[in-house]
Amino acid sequence: MVSIKDIAKSLGVSTATVSKALNNKIGVSKEIRLRVLNKAKELGYITNNLARGMKTSKTFTIGVLISDITNPFFSEVILSMERVLYAKKYNLIICNVGENSEREREYLELLVSKKVDGIIAAPTADGQNMSVYRNLIRHGMKIVLFDRLISKIETDFVVIDNKAAIYDVVRYLAKMGHRKIGVIYGIESSYTGCERLKGFREAVKDLGLESHEEWIKSGYFMESESHKCALDILKEKERPTAMIATNDFTTLGIMRAAKEIGLKIPRDLSVIGFDDLEWMSIYSPPITTISQPTDVIGMSAATLLLDRIENNDTRRPRHVILKATLIERESVSKIQTRNV
Amino acid sequence: MVSIKDIAKSLGVSTATVSKALNNKIGVSKEIRLRVLNKAKELGYITNNLARGMKTSKTFTIGVLISDITNPFFSEVILSMERVLYAKKYNLIICNVGENSEREREYLELLVSKKVDGIIAAPTADGQNMSVYRNLIRHGMKIVLFDRLISKIETDFVVIDNKAAIYDVVRYLAKMGHRKIGVIYGIESSYTGCERLKGFREAVKDLGLESHEEWIKSGYFMESESHKCALDILKEKERPTAMIATNDFTTLGIMRAAKEIGLKIPRDLSVIGFDDLEWMSIYSPPITTISQPTDVIGMSAATLLLDRIENNDTRRPRHVILKATLIERESVSKIQTRNV
DNA sequence: AACCTCCAAGAAAACGTTTTCAAGACAATA
DNA sequence: TATTGTCTTGAAAACGTTTTCTTGGAGGTT
């Protein structure tokens, strides 16, 4: 590989001069700068970013830590992050940690060993690595959390108002006449899992709907598990008239269960999905769903981080809380209430 | 940050000794090795991989170049790659280039400046950067291509037999009695786009089916465009009895068009999708589709690359060609042929 | 002619590792 | 005792940059 030294030698100047020319720094005459630039192109010179990183302690690399890139929610958020980061010449190391906190720890260490300029993370559910995150922050690592957050950590984050999202959905169902509502929630120990469940319980209580513990089950944010739970719920003698999903996998699980049992949507069962995937709008019937603003989430997270990095912004943590929106389609039926 | 120097100083030994101890090299006594390891843990030492990379010219980083991480095909392949690479301590820099070859070139340069150990890429459609790839290979960069490939480049690749996949589908439709078949293909200048289209044309010719240029349109691998094309095709006075998609976005486009026009599947129109996404099996009716073995694709690509890197394997290029499979569900109807 | 000022240019140090090589300690053998 | 061998240790160079600081020359002013 051709290095600055090679350019310097072939031009009979010093490496210092070449470096300055290449980086548009002052202290080089127009003439020499031009000759350096030309020679660099001629030789096909490409910066060695490891060496540069060593000197400048800046790598223009951001670590992104998520549970599953296969989940459209995450891949959409990442796309949006990349858009803003790429414009500023940063790029991403993406780490898939599943729900494995051991792996999360390993990846975090890897990211610091790679000297990333910052980290954007959706922590694993169990919060095992709280102390790791805290340590990183204490050592000056810039961290932005998103989707899930760890309550006792002082750092920027961007989330949606999960509780309100589900609360609103329950209210909507109630308005449509539903009094028996089931939910497949996620991982109870995770922020999103917990908040969404809370929203559900609160709404059911506030609105005086039927409360039935058997209609509330954890699908661990997985299709197979959600499918099993939904089957259990829908096969009971007294089953809910509406089911709420709490992520895109649980939506699929519910739908598959309904299909297997032969329940027609929305005639026999109303369903509200989570996350707005393209197939939902062409499904028969089109699925009413809660939509997270993935683009805004990604953009905000990236912008917050960039702010910390570039402006060395060290004010106290900023919290971006976004609203999810209900997209009304046709998977919810109106139920006639006898006594109105 | 604590460095090897710090450990050395606090223990009164040399950095050479510390390095050897940390890396399990010979030439250090048991006693000192133990003391180094303990001290490292105590101080919270983390390797600086930039510095290490400089010396060893190895970064344990692989660049992955794709068009769109939001496409489930790619995210599944990446997940599979990551599984095998993570096990060997490598990690991934993922580059989303859209279909933008300028961006592809920039990202390729970035990857070499970051000194990645190898690159796995699905090149952009237009093949603009053929010379860039060729140059990289000539300079010793290990490259594995997947999904799409650039014909005149001598390197490892893994693809599916695209032509055969579509050919088989057409044959299947013919067997079901269809003689009027339409297709929404991808980007004609891309490998996948071109091959899939070729398979279609060949099959139609070989099997003596009705050939109608108006039923063959390019959806550019995008939902919106595919939708428009499908609409055009399905609104003609004489429309095909079956439509074939050539990636997951075209599938959606066709489905949406059919829905809008009010064509019942499979009664009024048979549809064959591409890529097997989870929603397809719970759709009504479940969609018959061509499934690519994403896990094998990812695994093979990663393994090929690892082989080149770790064994410095320099034999001639190896080609992995996989078969796509047709998953028969219920979106294709049987048509009675009059004269049998 | 003497003295400044300005600026281009280069020498050298530094970033944090790994690796080579020489030196020294000790034991074993002749 | 002298010689050889084995093994632990450290000094120093190197990877490819950036950056600081010094130098020296050109040009301008008294």
XYZ file of C-alpha atoms (C1' of nucleotides) in Angstrom:
740
model
C 0.000 0.000 0.000
C 1.167 3.485 -0.790
C 1.660 5.738 2.196
C 2.362 9.382 2.836
C 6.003 8.453 3.041
C 5.922 7.210 -0.538
C 4.384 10.416 -1.790
C 6.901 12.449 0.172
C 9.831 10.475 -1.151
C 8.749 10.600 -4.765
C 8.294 14.352 -4.505
C 11.353 15.056 -2.412
C 9.409 16.730 0.372
C 8.707 15.812 3.971
C 5.783 13.752 5.252
C 4.677 16.742 7.279
C 4.189 18.756 4.141
C 2.316 15.970 2.418
C 0.024 15.519 5.389
C -0.764 19.204 5.508
C -1.434 19.324 1.798
C -3.704 16.326 1.888
C -5.701 17.678 4.799
C -6.034 21.199 3.490
C -4.095 22.647 6.364
C -2.236 25.927 6.123
C 1.531 26.008 5.800
C 1.921 24.628 2.304
C 2.453 26.643 -0.847
C -0.157 26.399 -3.571
C 2.315 24.846 -5.918
C 3.425 22.042 -3.634
C -0.112 21.333 -2.506
C -1.112 20.803 -6.102
C 1.805 18.526 -6.805
C 1.033 16.469 -3.707
C -2.609 16.111 -4.635
C -1.745 14.996 -8.122
C 0.858 12.533 -7.007
C -1.551 11.111 -4.443
C -4.137 10.478 -7.113
C -1.535 9.079 -9.450
C -0.309 6.568 -6.901
C -3.801 5.720 -5.714
C -3.133 6.822 -2.171
C -5.785 5.990 0.431
C -5.557 7.245 3.993
C -4.791 4.705 6.660
C -7.517 5.434 9.128
C -5.995 3.290 11.816
C -2.920 5.487 11.916
C -4.969 8.636 11.679
C -7.234 7.404 14.433
C -4.263 6.809 16.659
C -3.070 10.347 16.363
C -6.345 12.168 16.358
C -8.242 9.794 18.645
C -11.188 10.066 16.323
C -12.386 7.264 14.100
C -15.595 8.552 12.547
C -17.167 5.297 13.555
C -20.333 4.786 15.570
C -21.304 1.524 17.226
C -24.936 0.478 17.010
C -26.205 -2.177 19.347
C -29.556 -3.835 18.750
C -31.199 -7.124 19.493
C -32.108 -8.241 15.995
C -31.437 -6.690 12.647
C -34.056 -8.949 11.135
C -36.746 -7.034 12.971
C -38.003 -4.372 10.544
C -38.329 -1.890 13.362
C -34.605 -1.984 13.962
C -33.564 -2.104 10.350
C -35.695 0.921 9.567
C -34.285 2.840 12.485
C -30.776 1.940 11.393
C -31.441 3.084 7.851
C -32.554 6.404 9.187
C -29.514 6.734 11.455
C -27.214 5.903 8.629
C -28.707 8.609 6.487
C -27.752 11.348 8.919
C -24.446 9.843 9.970
C -23.248 9.152 6.458
C -23.771 12.789 5.572
C -21.267 13.676 8.266
C -18.811 11.016 7.158
C -19.449 8.646 10.011
C -20.153 5.001 9.564
C -21.682 2.237 11.557
C -20.595 -0.957 13.217
C -23.778 -2.880 13.818
C -23.919 -5.389 16.634
C -26.654 -7.992 16.863
C -26.871 -9.154 20.409
C -30.124 -11.081 20.426
C -31.353 -10.904 23.987
C -28.020 -12.134 25.221
C -26.453 -9.796 27.739
C -23.170 -11.674 27.710
C -22.908 -10.886 24.056
C -23.946 -7.340 24.693
C -21.053 -6.953 27.114
C -18.593 -8.462 24.671
C -19.733 -6.194 21.893
C -19.560 -3.101 24.064
C -15.981 -3.922 24.939
C -15.214 -4.523 21.298
C -16.620 -1.146 20.378
C -14.424 0.662 22.852
C -11.411 -1.337 21.730
C -12.192 -0.184 18.220
C -12.258 3.352 19.564
C -15.673 4.271 18.231
C -16.633 7.905 18.677
C -19.956 7.008 20.198
C -22.549 4.294 20.732
C -26.247 4.116 19.978
C -27.872 1.223 21.779
C -31.142 -0.501 22.506
C -30.005 -2.409 25.606
C -30.970 -6.006 26.241
C -34.033 -6.619 28.267
C -32.546 -7.819 31.505
C -30.504 -4.717 32.189
C -27.609 -6.922 33.324
C -25.100 -4.535 31.878
C -26.265 -1.430 33.625
C -22.923 -1.044 35.363
C -21.086 -1.519 32.101
C -23.015 1.304 30.488
C -22.545 3.482 33.497
C -18.824 2.844 33.464
C -18.548 3.716 29.831
C -20.330 6.974 30.361
C -18.165 7.795 33.337
C -15.108 7.281 31.164
C -16.438 9.795 28.687
C -17.968 7.534 26.061
C -20.871 9.245 24.321
C -23.931 7.020 24.476
C -27.469 7.430 23.221
C -30.083 4.870 24.159
C -33.194 4.218 22.110
C -36.303 2.069 22.125
C -35.461 0.548 25.448
C -33.771 2.401 28.208
C -32.222 1.677 31.535
C -33.884 3.877 34.048
C -31.038 4.629 36.372
C -28.599 5.724 33.711
C -27.909 9.345 33.039
C -27.672 9.712 29.314
C -29.497 10.902 26.212
C -32.275 8.707 24.965
C -35.119 8.605 22.502
C -38.188 6.469 23.062
C -41.841 6.496 22.284
C -44.451 6.923 24.957
C -45.195 3.240 25.188
C -47.673 3.450 27.986
C -49.746 6.078 26.237
C -49.636 4.160 22.971
C -51.269 1.090 24.438
C -53.538 3.135 26.653
C -54.881 4.926 23.592
C -55.426 1.677 21.795
C -57.440 0.259 24.637
C -59.501 3.428 24.724
C -60.080 3.152 21.011
C -61.246 -0.428 21.385
C -63.523 0.565 24.228
C -65.005 3.281 22.057
C -65.686 0.627 19.465
C -67.643 -1.261 22.060
C -65.099 -3.830 23.162
C -65.084 -4.777 26.816
C -63.070 -7.963 26.636
C -59.565 -7.299 25.512
C -56.502 -9.509 25.473
C -52.878 -8.632 24.969
C -49.695 -10.421 24.060
C -46.975 -8.413 25.669
C -43.197 -8.710 25.378
C -40.418 -9.320 27.826
C -41.619 -8.104 31.162
C -38.195 -7.109 32.414
C -37.570 -4.921 29.383
C -38.505 -1.284 29.300
C -40.793 -1.587 26.319
C -42.343 -4.804 27.562
C -43.044 -3.366 30.948
C -44.373 0.022 29.836
C -46.698 -1.401 27.240
C -48.134 -3.829 29.755
C -48.557 -1.028 32.284
C -50.458 1.039 29.749
C -52.774 -1.850 29.126
C -53.532 -2.556 32.769
C -54.073 1.064 33.590
C -56.463 1.602 30.728
C -58.463 -1.506 31.513
C -58.799 -0.332 35.078
C -59.570 3.306 34.265
C -62.164 2.401 31.690
C -63.735 -0.284 33.809
C -63.297 -3.035 31.240
C -63.371 -6.704 32.036
C -60.143 -7.772 33.651
C -59.065 -11.295 32.973
C -55.521 -12.412 33.818
C -55.751 -15.313 31.358
C -56.005 -12.831 28.504
C -52.659 -11.273 29.335
C -49.672 -13.324 28.257
C -46.031 -12.778 27.413
C -44.922 -13.740 23.909
C -41.341 -12.674 24.619
C -41.432 -10.532 21.471
C -41.226 -13.761 19.449
C -43.558 -15.106 16.798
C -43.630 -18.715 17.936
C -44.189 -17.908 21.584
C -46.836 -15.305 20.786
C -48.602 -17.762 18.570
C -48.745 -20.296 21.380
C -50.070 -17.733 23.854
C -52.655 -16.425 21.437
C -53.836 -19.956 20.837
C -54.234 -20.475 24.574
C -56.192 -17.299 24.981
C -58.444 -17.730 21.987
C -59.311 -21.325 22.788
C -60.734 -20.543 26.207
C -64.490 -20.865 26.541
C -64.759 -17.173 27.215
C -62.431 -15.372 24.880
C -61.738 -11.680 24.315
C -63.318 -9.872 21.404
C -60.132 -8.001 20.661
C -56.424 -8.732 20.851
C -53.583 -6.241 21.039
C -50.069 -6.953 19.824
C -47.038 -5.216 21.279
C -44.503 -5.698 18.518
C -44.457 -6.952 14.956
C -43.684 -10.539 15.878
C -46.561 -10.743 18.316
C -48.830 -9.385 15.605
C -47.896 -12.261 13.356
C -48.353 -14.751 16.173
C -51.851 -13.530 16.905
C -52.828 -13.535 13.262
C -51.590 -17.059 12.752
C -53.436 -18.317 15.804
C -56.651 -16.661 14.681
C -56.284 -18.181 11.272
C -55.693 -21.657 12.623
C -58.691 -21.564 14.876
C -60.719 -20.221 12.021
C -61.644 -16.884 13.517
C -62.527 -14.316 10.898
C -61.076 -10.884 11.424
C -62.718 -8.610 12.373
C -66.036 -10.487 12.561
C -64.991 -12.984 15.230
C -61.976 -11.178 16.565
C -60.618 -7.662 16.322
C -56.871 -7.293 16.119
C -54.576 -4.344 16.601
C -51.039 -4.783 15.380
C -47.818 -3.116 16.395
C -45.389 -1.451 13.993
C -46.642 -0.645 10.539
C -45.206 -3.101 8.056
C -46.054 -2.930 4.406
C -48.010 -6.162 4.277
C -50.461 -4.910 6.860
C -52.078 -2.515 4.445
C -52.666 -5.140 1.774
C -53.865 -7.820 4.130
C -57.509 -8.776 4.031
C -58.709 -7.027 6.022
C -56.074 -4.316 6.270
C -54.689 -4.349 9.788
C -55.246 -1.494 12.180
C -51.950 -0.926 13.901
C -49.784 1.196 16.123
C -47.073 2.842 14.134
C -43.767 3.973 15.563
C -42.016 6.830 13.766
C -38.910 4.799 12.967
C -37.386 7.493 10.812
C -37.691 10.123 13.500
C -36.347 7.754 16.120
C -33.258 7.007 14.068
C -32.742 10.597 13.074
C -33.097 11.902 16.605
C -30.773 9.341 18.101
C -28.127 10.045 15.506
C -28.497 13.792 15.885
C -28.260 13.694 19.651
C -25.096 11.645 19.439
C -23.545 13.840 16.768
C -24.235 16.844 18.922
C -22.368 15.354 21.838
C -19.469 14.317 19.662
C -18.967 17.322 17.465
C -19.852 20.100 19.835
C -18.499 18.261 22.798
C -21.812 19.082 24.305
C -21.736 18.163 27.942
C -24.980 19.572 29.237
C -27.268 17.290 31.132
C -28.984 14.390 29.349
C -31.694 15.180 26.859
C -34.746 12.987 26.490
C -36.722 12.716 23.276
C -40.115 11.166 23.794
C -42.131 10.528 20.677
C -45.725 9.629 20.166
C -46.818 6.476 18.388
C -49.880 6.837 16.199
C -52.810 4.540 15.643
C -53.409 3.787 12.007
C -57.038 2.928 11.642
C -57.796 0.309 9.045
C -60.292 -2.506 9.052
C -59.289 -5.155 11.524
C -61.438 -3.806 14.340
C -65.184 -4.292 14.392
C -67.790 -2.142 16.055
C -69.621 -4.003 18.772
C -73.181 -3.122 19.678
C -73.462 -2.565 23.383
C -76.875 -3.475 24.710
C -77.284 -0.814 27.356
C -76.399 2.573 25.918
C -7.515 5.166 29.096
C -5.165 2.652 30.598
C -2.566 1.236 28.257
C -0.006 -1.508 28.296
C 2.502 1.062 29.382
C 0.499 1.725 32.523
C 0.393 -1.923 33.414
C 4.094 -2.265 32.746
C 4.956 0.711 34.871
C 2.811 -0.281 37.821
C 4.373 -3.741 37.767
C 7.916 -2.668 37.045
C 8.245 -4.769 33.927
C 8.586 -3.958 30.247
C 5.758 -3.422 27.782
C 7.091 -6.343 25.771
C 6.500 -8.665 28.678
C 3.029 -7.324 29.306
C 2.101 -7.736 25.664
C 3.296 -11.309 25.609
C 1.452 -12.135 28.805
C -1.773 -10.598 27.569
C -1.621 -12.436 24.270
C -0.690 -15.792 25.692
C 2.625 -15.842 23.897
C 5.576 -17.870 25.128
C 8.503 -16.197 26.843
C 6.873 -15.110 30.065
C 7.098 -16.915 33.370
C 3.908 -18.228 34.909
C 4.260 -15.907 37.850
C 4.603 -12.710 35.864
C 1.867 -13.677 33.447
C -0.505 -14.075 36.353
C 0.455 -10.747 37.859
C -0.025 -9.014 34.518
C -3.426 -10.559 33.975
C -4.565 -9.532 37.408
C -3.311 -6.027 37.099
C -4.960 -5.689 33.703
C -8.293 -6.671 35.143
C -7.785 -4.423 38.141
C -7.101 -1.390 35.990
C -9.821 -2.236 33.501
C -7.440 -2.491 30.604
C -8.968 -2.775 27.132
C -6.841 -3.376 24.053
C -6.483 -0.521 21.626
C -7.347 -2.234 18.406
C -6.190 0.653 16.275
C -2.662 0.258 17.545
C -2.822 -3.491 17.321
C -4.175 -3.265 13.817
C -1.307 -1.059 12.812
C 1.263 -3.559 13.889
C -0.427 -6.753 12.847
C -2.224 -5.378 9.802
C -5.263 -7.300 10.872
C -8.405 -5.697 12.187
C -10.861 -8.551 12.553
C -13.333 -6.408 10.701
C -15.305 -7.326 7.614
C -17.052 -4.827 5.388
C -20.499 -5.737 4.115
C -21.932 -3.833 1.221
C -25.608 -4.126 0.341
C -28.237 -2.034 -1.297
C -30.815 -1.871 1.473
C -30.778 -3.245 4.975
C -34.514 -2.752 5.153
C -34.994 -5.537 2.656
C -35.574 -8.704 4.698
C -33.545 -10.702 2.222
C -30.449 -8.726 3.068
C -31.042 -8.474 6.780
C -31.498 -12.226 7.005
C -28.353 -12.877 5.042
C -26.460 -10.484 7.275
C -27.741 -12.161 10.401
C -26.459 -15.437 9.092
C -23.075 -13.983 8.183
C -22.741 -12.426 11.546
C -23.362 -15.729 13.242
C -20.348 -17.356 11.649
C -18.108 -14.306 11.762
C -18.835 -13.481 15.373
C -17.767 -16.975 16.358
C -14.355 -16.217 14.903
C -14.164 -12.813 16.567
C -14.768 -10.787 13.457
C -17.296 -8.049 13.236
C -19.131 -6.201 10.547
C -19.230 -2.739 9.083
C -22.452 -2.597 7.136
C -22.746 -0.205 4.232
C -26.095 0.692 2.739
C -25.514 1.961 -0.738
C -28.998 2.000 -2.166
C -28.537 1.626 -5.889
C -26.068 4.464 -5.904
C -22.747 3.487 -7.413
C -21.108 6.729 -6.348
C -21.887 5.804 -2.795
C -20.687 2.304 -3.408
C -17.333 3.637 -4.518
C -17.067 5.906 -1.503
C -17.885 3.104 0.878
C -15.410 0.744 -0.747
C -12.681 3.309 -0.298
C -13.730 3.843 3.276
C -13.517 0.131 3.947
C -9.973 -0.091 2.681
C -9.009 3.002 4.633
C -10.375 1.247 7.698
C -8.180 -1.697 6.798
C -10.904 -4.312 6.846
C -9.696 -7.875 6.452
C -12.185 -8.574 3.704
C -15.350 -7.468 1.973
C -18.619 -9.213 1.273
C -20.644 -7.342 -1.290
C -23.787 -7.404 -3.364
C -22.671 -4.866 -5.993
C -24.985 -2.186 -7.315
C -26.931 -2.967 -10.399
C -25.139 -0.863 -12.934
C -21.739 -2.453 -12.499
C -20.145 0.999 -12.681
C -17.525 0.051 -10.170
C -16.252 -3.026 -11.892
C -12.788 -1.530 -12.212
C -12.805 -0.556 -8.557
C -13.531 -4.107 -7.506
C -10.956 -5.437 -9.874
C -8.360 -3.060 -8.525
C -9.092 -4.042 -4.962
C -8.675 -7.687 -5.795
C -5.453 -7.012 -7.636
C -4.124 -5.287 -4.542
C -4.853 -8.372 -2.496
C -8.164 -7.444 -0.888
C -10.253 -10.526 -0.206
C -13.686 -10.112 -1.712
C -16.715 -12.351 -1.835
C -19.683 -11.334 -3.943
C -23.218 -12.529 -3.268
C -26.705 -12.209 -4.664
C -25.554 -10.137 -7.574
C -22.271 -10.621 -9.295
C -20.189 -8.872 -11.866
C -19.449 -11.331 -14.582
C -15.990 -10.329 -15.582
C -14.523 -10.335 -12.099
C -12.435 -13.181 -10.842
C -13.456 -13.775 -7.276
C -15.462 -16.023 -4.984
C -19.189 -15.648 -5.099
C -22.391 -17.230 -3.905
C -25.639 -16.834 -5.774
C -28.794 -18.757 -6.431
C -29.603 -20.153 -9.809
C -31.931 -17.323 -10.698
C -32.722 -18.445 -14.169
C -33.688 -21.915 -13.067
C -35.772 -20.549 -10.220
C -38.038 -18.569 -12.495
C -37.965 -21.241 -15.177
C -39.269 -23.762 -12.659
C -41.978 -21.411 -11.548
C -43.202 -20.910 -15.068
C -43.195 -24.648 -15.593
C -45.167 -25.080 -12.402
C -47.733 -22.546 -13.570
C -47.952 -24.240 -16.935
C -48.568 -27.534 -15.213
C -51.411 -25.877 -13.340
C -52.893 -24.945 -16.684
C -51.762 -21.346 -17.009
C -50.840 -20.158 -20.468
C -50.949 -16.419 -19.900
C -48.295 -15.371 -17.465
C -47.021 -11.935 -16.525
C -43.921 -10.951 -14.612
C -42.665 -7.919 -12.775
C -38.925 -8.122 -13.028
C -36.223 -6.032 -11.377
C -33.442 -3.871 -12.666
C -32.550 -5.170 -16.070
C -28.899 -4.193 -15.848
C -28.449 -6.075 -12.594
C -27.398 -9.681 -12.486
C -30.472 -10.862 -10.618
C -32.815 -8.742 -12.676
C -31.379 -9.986 -15.909
C -31.153 -13.664 -15.025
C -34.647 -13.868 -13.641
C -36.035 -12.234 -16.731
C -34.045 -14.582 -18.945
C -35.434 -17.590 -17.085
C -38.908 -16.292 -17.688
C -38.508 -15.689 -21.377
C -36.808 -18.993 -21.972
C -39.483 -20.944 -20.162
C -42.291 -19.180 -21.965
C -40.632 -19.995 -25.254
C -39.734 -23.597 -24.403
C -43.184 -24.381 -23.110
C -44.961 -22.625 -25.922
C -46.936 -20.286 -23.674
C -48.530 -17.084 -24.830
C -45.921 -14.411 -25.219
C -47.067 -10.900 -24.573
C -44.552 -8.097 -24.138
C -47.092 -5.970 -22.272
C -47.137 -8.522 -19.480
C -43.428 -8.119 -18.833
C -42.512 -4.973 -16.948
C -39.702 -3.723 -14.747
C -40.638 -2.717 -11.201
C -37.032 -1.768 -10.406
C -37.221 -3.974 -7.304
C -39.425 -1.302 -5.713
C -42.898 -1.566 -4.286
C -44.327 1.608 -5.749
C -43.010 1.018 -9.232
C -44.082 -2.625 -9.194
C -47.513 -1.614 -8.083
C -47.824 0.772 -10.993
C -46.665 -1.831 -13.492
C -48.946 -4.492 -12.099
C -51.843 -2.093 -12.359
C -51.020 -1.470 -16.014
C -50.825 -5.144 -16.779
C -53.927 -6.176 -14.905
C -56.076 -3.448 -16.352
C -55.526 -4.467 -19.955
C -58.458 -5.996 -21.715
C -56.608 -9.254 -22.012
C -54.776 -9.883 -18.810
C -52.621 -12.803 -17.647
C -54.074 -15.453 -15.372
C -50.918 -15.541 -13.281
C -48.282 -13.055 -12.151
C -44.771 -13.764 -11.013
C -42.821 -11.536 -8.644
C -39.045 -11.367 -8.665
C -38.323 -9.983 -5.234
C -40.261 -9.240 -2.073
C -41.091 -5.668 -3.012
C -42.524 -6.671 -6.351
C -44.639 -9.254 -4.557
C -46.183 -6.530 -2.437
C -46.721 -4.334 -5.466
C -48.577 -7.051 -7.320
C -50.718 -7.902 -4.310
C -51.673 -4.308 -3.757
C -52.610 -3.837 -7.393
C -54.723 -6.967 -7.386
C -56.473 -5.837 -4.261
C -57.225 -2.403 -5.660
C -58.681 -3.745 -8.860
C -60.666 -6.204 -6.830
C -59.163 -9.387 -8.190
C -59.578 -12.313 -5.838
C -56.542 -14.510 -5.431
C -56.338 -17.177 -6.673
C -59.777 -17.182 -8.294
C -59.217 -14.235 -10.620
C -55.454 -14.157 -10.533
C -52.743 -16.529 -9.436
C -49.696 -15.004 -7.793
C -46.264 -16.345 -7.075
C -44.168 -14.348 -4.669
C -40.440 -14.053 -4.251
C -38.620 -14.546 -0.959
C -40.481 -16.219 1.845
C -41.497 -13.653 4.430
C -43.446 -14.608 7.487
C -46.632 -12.794 6.547
C -46.973 -14.828 3.381
C -47.946 -17.951 5.233
C -50.719 -16.256 7.201
C -52.105 -14.307 4.301
C -55.469 -15.303 2.942
C -54.807 -17.195 0.860
C -51.289 -18.189 1.883
C -48.909 -17.111 -0.838
C -47.028 -19.600 -2.960
C -43.527 -18.276 -3.249
C -39.940 -18.781 -4.277
C -37.739 -19.059 -1.248
C -34.060 -18.245 -1.225
C -31.933 -20.008 1.386
C -30.824 -16.809 3.080
C -29.094 -18.596 5.907
C -27.009 -20.747 3.598
C -26.170 -17.762 1.436
C -24.891 -15.797 4.411
C -23.069 -18.740 5.884
C -21.378 -19.678 2.630
C -20.273 -16.168 1.858
C -18.826 -15.731 5.317
C -17.117 -19.105 5.219
C -15.568 -18.508 1.820
C -14.184 -15.206 2.988
C -12.888 -16.606 6.250
C -11.121 -19.303 4.319
C -9.315 -16.793 2.178
C -8.379 -14.692 5.150
C -7.334 -17.273 7.682
C -5.749 -19.853 5.444
C -4.473 -17.285 3.026
C -6.121 -19.473 0.494
C -5.137 -18.273 -2.914
C -6.496 -20.947 -5.183
C -8.705 -19.910 -8.008
C -12.155 -18.458 -7.315
C -14.826 -20.731 -5.954
C -18.431 -20.396 -6.981
C -21.313 -21.485 -4.784
C -24.550 -21.780 -6.689
C -27.605 -22.550 -4.622
C -31.057 -23.602 -5.598
C -34.150 -21.621 -4.698
C -37.184 -23.688 -3.791
C -40.825 -23.227 -4.611
C -43.026 -23.264 -1.560
C -46.434 -24.361 -2.669
C -49.292 -22.767 -0.834
C -52.643 -21.565 -2.070
C -52.257 -18.531 -4.258
C -52.213 -20.472 -7.504
C -55.360 -21.916 -9.003
C -55.685 -24.883 -11.269
C -57.044 -23.917 -14.666
C -59.052 -26.372 -16.734
C -57.568 -26.601 -20.171
C -60.170 -27.336 -22.799
C -58.197 -29.600 -25.056
C -56.423 -32.238 -22.999
C 23.033 47.730 6.031
C 20.675 46.208 9.896
C 16.552 44.630 11.662
C 11.825 42.728 11.599
C 8.122 39.982 10.054
C 6.078 36.377 7.708
C 5.692 32.001 6.005
C 6.951 27.675 3.827
C 9.186 23.574 4.976
C 11.062 19.846 7.566
C 12.815 17.218 11.827
C 11.203 14.745 15.310
C 8.064 13.134 18.658
C 4.007 10.874 19.620
C -0.251 7.718 19.470
C -0.261 2.111 21.694
C 0.783 -1.856 20.192
C 3.838 -6.154 18.526
C 8.042 -8.278 17.504
C 12.856 -9.045 16.964
C 16.988 -9.456 18.964
C 20.429 -9.226 22.450
C 21.597 -9.888 27.140
C 21.761 -12.156 31.269
C 20.664 -15.935 34.591
C 20.821 -20.413 35.634
C 21.321 -25.387 34.952
C 23.356 -29.197 32.740
C 27.069 -31.451 30.582
C 31.912 -32.465 29.467
C 36.166 -25.271 35.685
C 34.801 -24.326 31.168
C 31.351 -24.830 27.733
C 26.932 -25.247 25.959
C 22.096 -24.771 26.156
C 17.602 -23.117 27.720
C 14.705 -19.717 29.170
C 13.060 -15.169 30.955
C 13.365 -10.383 30.294
C 13.760 -5.861 28.235
C 15.471 -2.314 24.736
C 14.263 -0.600 20.646
C 12.253 -0.357 16.206
C 8.307 -0.279 13.561
C 3.364 0.369 11.805
C 1.422 5.444 9.191
C -0.254 9.235 10.548
C -0.537 14.267 12.790
C 1.370 18.061 15.071
C 4.610 20.989 17.325
C 8.479 23.464 17.049
C 12.562 25.069 14.813
C 14.879 26.805 10.949
C 15.934 29.619 7.304
C 14.941 32.461 3.455
C 12.415 36.182 1.223
C 10.685 40.576 1.456
C 9.830 44.963 3.680
C 10.993 48.851 6.676
C 13.925 51.987 8.913
